């Protein structure tokens, strides 16, 4: 059963701590994305990666970091520098190829609460 | 820069009512257009997409959307909603920017269908 898994579903951290959110896909997709979803603001792109060992900043990358050491995995670290880290984080993946855009497949999300 | 505007943040309908959710974007070039849906407790998933050809596209569960290039719009419609259509709906636009294609999501519209 192919898809995207994110863990954990809920995460609680104290202010000042870094936290890493997991994202794994078995769809053999080249591209992976991290979004942040806040009420009334839609999905905002944090980082994306189109190939292993390469990634690009999205619109709101400050305070976040990523790695892409394997095609299947794209973990996101929320650092203590992120001013407002409490949010719902979504991971997605898509194919790359000759078509300009493929649909994105989304994971179930991780709700991070920082107090 | 691209932007995507969804006019209604919250919509409440009775079952069997007709639905139209507005989506407008600001980009003058070639675009690829998507509607995604997030049912309560489920992953964000693709409802329908437009790349080229017939501007009236049909998606899952009886939804359709019409691309009107002159109005920069891609409104979502359903003739008769059901209670199970209660969800959040996101319009997304993919277009070429410096460095490649980029997808921007609207803020979302929460639809509640009364049984």
Tab-separated table of C-alpha atoms in Angstrom:
chain	number	residue	atom	x	y	z
A	1	UNK	CA	0.000	0.000	0.000
A	2	UNK	CA	1.878	3.048	-1.264
A	3	UNK	CA	1.757	6.369	0.437
A	4	UNK	CA	3.348	8.931	2.689
A	5	UNK	CA	3.798	8.448	6.396
A	6	UNK	CA	4.462	11.176	8.907
A	7	UNK	CA	5.291	10.622	12.511
A	8	UNK	CA	4.341	11.356	15.121
A	9	UNK	CA	0.762	12.559	14.670
A	10	UNK	CA	1.016	14.883	17.694
A	11	UNK	CA	4.195	16.364	19.091
A	12	UNK	CA	4.719	18.554	22.123
A	13	UNK	CA	7.935	20.442	22.835
A	14	UNK	CA	9.203	23.091	25.162
A	15	UNK	CA	10.264	26.420	23.746
A	16	UNK	CA	13.960	26.506	22.875
A	17	UNK	CA	14.169	22.864	21.829
A	18	UNK	CA	14.760	21.686	18.287
A	19	UNK	CA	12.377	19.028	17.033
A	20	UNK	CA	12.502	16.788	13.956
A	21	UNK	CA	9.409	15.694	12.054
A	22	UNK	CA	9.609	12.516	10.025
A	23	UNK	CA	8.335	12.035	6.466
A	24	UNK	CA	8.724	8.825	4.477
A	25	UNK	CA	7.272	7.902	1.085
A	26	UNK	CA	7.225	4.637	-0.852
A	27	UNK	CA	5.736	6.074	-4.036
A	28	UNK	CA	9.145	6.345	-5.747
A	29	UNK	CA	8.551	10.074	-6.177
A	30	UNK	CA	11.513	12.307	-6.863
A	31	UNK	CA	10.084	15.494	-5.355
A	32	UNK	CA	9.145	16.035	-1.734
A	33	UNK	CA	7.732	19.074	0.025
A	34	UNK	CA	7.071	20.433	3.492
A	35	UNK	CA	4.149	22.755	4.119
A	36	UNK	CA	2.842	24.512	7.149
A	37	UNK	CA	-0.929	24.820	7.507
A	38	UNK	CA	-2.375	27.555	9.716
A	39	UNK	CA	-6.091	28.397	9.966
A	40	UNK	CA	-7.131	30.860	7.260
A	41	UNK	CA	-3.718	30.853	5.578
A	42	UNK	CA	-3.802	27.728	3.476
A	43	UNK	CA	-0.610	25.778	2.883
A	44	UNK	CA	2.671	27.648	2.890
A	45	UNK	CA	5.779	26.029	1.443
A	46	UNK	CA	8.712	25.627	3.829
A	47	UNK	CA	11.212	23.573	1.826
A	48	UNK	CA	11.180	21.278	-1.170
A	49	UNK	CA	13.545	18.794	-2.743
A	50	UNK	CA	13.590	17.513	-6.292
A	51	UNK	CA	16.525	15.160	-5.974
A	52	UNK	CA	18.550	13.431	-3.285
A	53	UNK	CA	21.100	15.651	-1.554
A	54	UNK	CA	19.498	18.811	-2.916
A	55	UNK	CA	16.731	21.025	-1.536
A	56	UNK	CA	15.416	24.533	-1.953
A	57	UNK	CA	13.903	27.083	0.391
A	58	UNK	CA	10.233	27.803	0.077
A	59	UNK	CA	8.386	30.923	1.139
A	60	UNK	CA	8.813	30.518	4.896
A	61	UNK	CA	12.090	28.628	5.407
A	62	UNK	CA	13.438	30.741	8.273
A	63	UNK	CA	13.786	28.703	11.446
A	64	UNK	CA	13.551	25.362	9.644
A	65	UNK	CA	16.067	22.933	8.177
A	66	UNK	CA	15.788	19.774	6.087
A	67	UNK	CA	17.903	16.959	4.682
A	68	UNK	CA	17.386	14.586	1.791
A	69	UNK	CA	19.892	11.762	2.167
A	70	UNK	CA	17.536	9.151	0.741
A	71	UNK	CA	14.881	9.374	-1.941
A	72	UNK	CA	12.263	8.032	0.459
A	73	UNK	CA	12.914	10.355	3.366
A	74	UNK	CA	12.684	14.116	3.884
A	75	UNK	CA	12.831	15.024	7.603
A	76	UNK	CA	12.087	18.563	8.758
A	77	UNK	CA	13.745	20.111	11.804
A	78	UNK	CA	11.946	22.953	13.521
A	79	UNK	CA	14.673	24.906	15.277
A	80	UNK	CA	14.493	27.177	18.268
A	81	UNK	CA	14.921	30.098	15.847
A	82	UNK	CA	11.406	29.587	14.472
A	83	UNK	CA	9.364	32.333	16.150
A	84	UNK	CA	5.956	30.689	15.946
A	85	UNK	CA	6.435	26.941	15.544
A	86	UNK	CA	3.057	25.725	16.773
A	87	UNK	CA	1.256	24.560	13.628
A	88	UNK	CA	0.102	21.627	11.527
A	89	UNK	CA	2.889	20.374	9.253
A	90	UNK	CA	2.187	18.513	6.033
A	91	UNK	CA	4.623	16.532	3.929
A	92	UNK	CA	3.917	15.839	0.259
A	93	UNK	CA	5.558	14.212	-2.720
A	94	UNK	CA	5.121	14.248	-6.473
A	95	UNK	CA	6.620	12.839	-9.626
A	96	UNK	CA	9.013	14.852	-11.732
A	97	UNK	CA	9.268	14.563	-15.474
A	98	UNK	CA	8.337	16.137	-18.731
A	99	UNK	CA	4.938	17.306	-17.565
A	100	UNK	CA	5.145	20.677	-15.883
A	101	UNK	CA	3.325	19.697	-12.781
A	102	UNK	CA	2.096	16.512	-11.226
A	103	UNK	CA	-0.404	16.296	-8.448
A	104	UNK	CA	0.995	16.211	-4.967
A	105	UNK	CA	0.304	13.350	-2.586
A	106	UNK	CA	0.043	14.319	1.052
A	107	UNK	CA	0.776	12.628	4.338
A	108	UNK	CA	-1.546	12.721	7.365
A	109	UNK	CA	0.324	15.595	8.968
A	110	UNK	CA	1.991	16.263	12.317
A	111	UNK	CA	0.484	18.721	14.763
A	112	UNK	CA	3.307	20.398	16.680
A	113	UNK	CA	2.622	22.312	19.865
A	114	UNK	CA	5.413	24.306	21.464
A	115	UNK	CA	4.886	25.762	24.924
B	1	UNK	CA	4.485	36.993	-7.430
B	2	UNK	CA	1.660	34.542	-7.834
B	3	UNK	CA	-1.294	34.642	-5.487
B	4	UNK	CA	-4.409	32.528	-5.148
B	5	UNK	CA	-7.596	33.930	-3.692
B	6	UNK	CA	-10.486	31.874	-2.395
B	7	UNK	CA	-13.399	34.177	-1.762
B	8	UNK	CA	-15.274	32.311	0.922
B	9	UNK	CA	-13.581	31.041	4.049
B	10	UNK	CA	-16.686	29.330	5.412
B	11	UNK	CA	-19.738	28.035	3.546
B	12	UNK	CA	-22.777	26.374	5.089
B	13	UNK	CA	-25.263	24.571	2.842
B	14	UNK	CA	-28.148	22.194	3.251
B	15	UNK	CA	-28.049	18.828	1.523
B	16	UNK	CA	-29.087	18.945	-2.149
B	17	UNK	CA	-28.105	22.605	-2.462
B	18	UNK	CA	-25.798	23.590	-5.299
B	19	UNK	CA	-22.207	24.550	-4.546
B	20	UNK	CA	-19.842	26.987	-6.173
B	21	UNK	CA	-16.524	27.855	-4.557
B	22	UNK	CA	-14.586	30.699	-6.086
B	23	UNK	CA	-10.891	30.662	-6.918
B	24	UNK	CA	-8.985	33.449	-8.621
B	25	UNK	CA	-5.285	33.682	-9.276
B	26	UNK	CA	-2.875	36.364	-10.343
B	27	UNK	CA	-0.522	35.091	-13.010
B	28	UNK	CA	-0.530	35.984	-16.685
B	29	UNK	CA	1.276	32.986	-18.125
B	30	UNK	CA	0.418	29.332	-18.555
B	31	UNK	CA	-0.957	27.771	-15.401
B	32	UNK	CA	-1.868	24.343	-14.132
B	33	UNK	CA	-4.800	24.328	-11.754
B	34	UNK	CA	-5.882	22.016	-8.963
B	35	UNK	CA	-8.564	21.588	-6.360
B	36	UNK	CA	-7.654	19.523	-3.292
B	37	UNK	CA	-9.991	18.403	-0.530
B	38	UNK	CA	-9.337	17.564	3.103
B	39	UNK	CA	-12.119	15.536	4.700
B	40	UNK	CA	-12.217	15.513	8.507
B	41	UNK	CA	-9.456	13.279	9.818
B	42	UNK	CA	-8.174	12.385	6.359
B	43	UNK	CA	-5.244	13.281	4.161
B	44	UNK	CA	-5.395	16.174	1.742
B	45	UNK	CA	-6.239	14.616	-1.629
B	46	UNK	CA	-6.689	15.695	-5.216
B	47	UNK	CA	-10.239	16.459	-6.316
B	48	UNK	CA	-9.522	17.495	-9.900
B	49	UNK	CA	-6.913	19.170	-12.080
B	50	UNK	CA	-6.603	21.185	-15.260
B	51	UNK	CA	-3.506	21.237	-17.463
B	52	UNK	CA	-4.869	21.950	-20.950
B	53	UNK	CA	-7.751	21.177	-23.303
B	54	UNK	CA	-11.420	21.305	-22.312
B	55	UNK	CA	-11.710	24.067	-19.705
B	56	UNK	CA	-14.499	22.179	-17.951
B	57	UNK	CA	-12.929	19.392	-15.942
B	58	UNK	CA	-14.646	16.699	-13.955
B	59	UNK	CA	-13.297	15.202	-10.786
B	60	UNK	CA	-14.244	12.667	-8.189
B	61	UNK	CA	-17.572	12.552	-6.341
B	62	UNK	CA	-19.462	14.636	-8.888
B	63	UNK	CA	-17.319	17.754	-8.630
B	64	UNK	CA	-16.359	19.824	-11.640
B	65	UNK	CA	-14.444	23.039	-12.218
B	66	UNK	CA	-14.305	25.523	-15.057
B	67	UNK	CA	-11.169	27.345	-16.114
B	68	UNK	CA	-11.995	30.815	-17.439
B	69	UNK	CA	-8.726	32.253	-18.643
B	70	UNK	CA	-10.068	35.770	-19.197
B	71	UNK	CA	-11.228	35.929	-15.591
B	72	UNK	CA	-8.206	34.146	-14.089
B	73	UNK	CA	-10.668	31.866	-12.369
B	74	UNK	CA	-11.076	28.161	-11.637
B	75	UNK	CA	-14.305	27.829	-9.702
B	76	UNK	CA	-15.391	24.524	-8.200
B	77	UNK	CA	-18.984	23.372	-8.588
B	78	UNK	CA	-21.283	20.558	-7.574
B	79	UNK	CA	-24.978	20.527	-8.498
B	80	UNK	CA	-26.188	18.817	-5.339
B	81	UNK	CA	-24.070	18.499	-2.202
B	82	UNK	CA	-24.235	15.706	0.332
B	83	UNK	CA	-23.469	15.655	4.027
B	84	UNK	CA	-20.302	13.714	3.188
B	85	UNK	CA	-18.974	16.700	1.229
B	86	UNK	CA	-18.279	18.476	4.506
B	87	UNK	CA	-14.556	19.239	4.216
B	88	UNK	CA	-12.002	21.943	3.577
B	89	UNK	CA	-11.312	22.727	-0.072
B	90	UNK	CA	-8.087	24.224	-1.397
B	91	UNK	CA	-7.460	25.729	-4.791
B	92	UNK	CA	-3.858	25.539	-6.041
B	93	UNK	CA	-2.091	27.088	-8.997
B	94	UNK	CA	1.142	25.842	-10.499
B	95	UNK	CA	3.067	28.139	-12.826
B	96	UNK	CA	6.558	28.792	-14.070
B	97	UNK	CA	8.730	31.055	-11.981
B	98	UNK	CA	12.457	31.662	-11.893
B	99	UNK	CA	14.089	28.313	-11.278
B	100	UNK	CA	11.144	26.162	-12.268
B	101	UNK	CA	7.498	25.564	-11.534
B	102	UNK	CA	5.950	26.556	-8.234
B	103	UNK	CA	2.610	25.682	-6.645
B	104	UNK	CA	0.710	28.214	-4.554
B	105	UNK	CA	-2.299	27.222	-2.440
B	106	UNK	CA	-5.273	29.351	-1.555
B	107	UNK	CA	-6.314	29.889	2.055
B	108	UNK	CA	-9.000	27.218	1.844
B	109	UNK	CA	-12.784	27.150	2.154
B	110	UNK	CA	-14.459	25.192	4.921
B	111	UNK	CA	-17.717	23.687	3.718
B	112	UNK	CA	-20.283	22.397	6.174
B	113	UNK	CA	-23.274	20.546	4.768
B	114	UNK	CA	-26.289	20.224	7.041
B	115	UNK	CA	-28.105	16.898	6.850
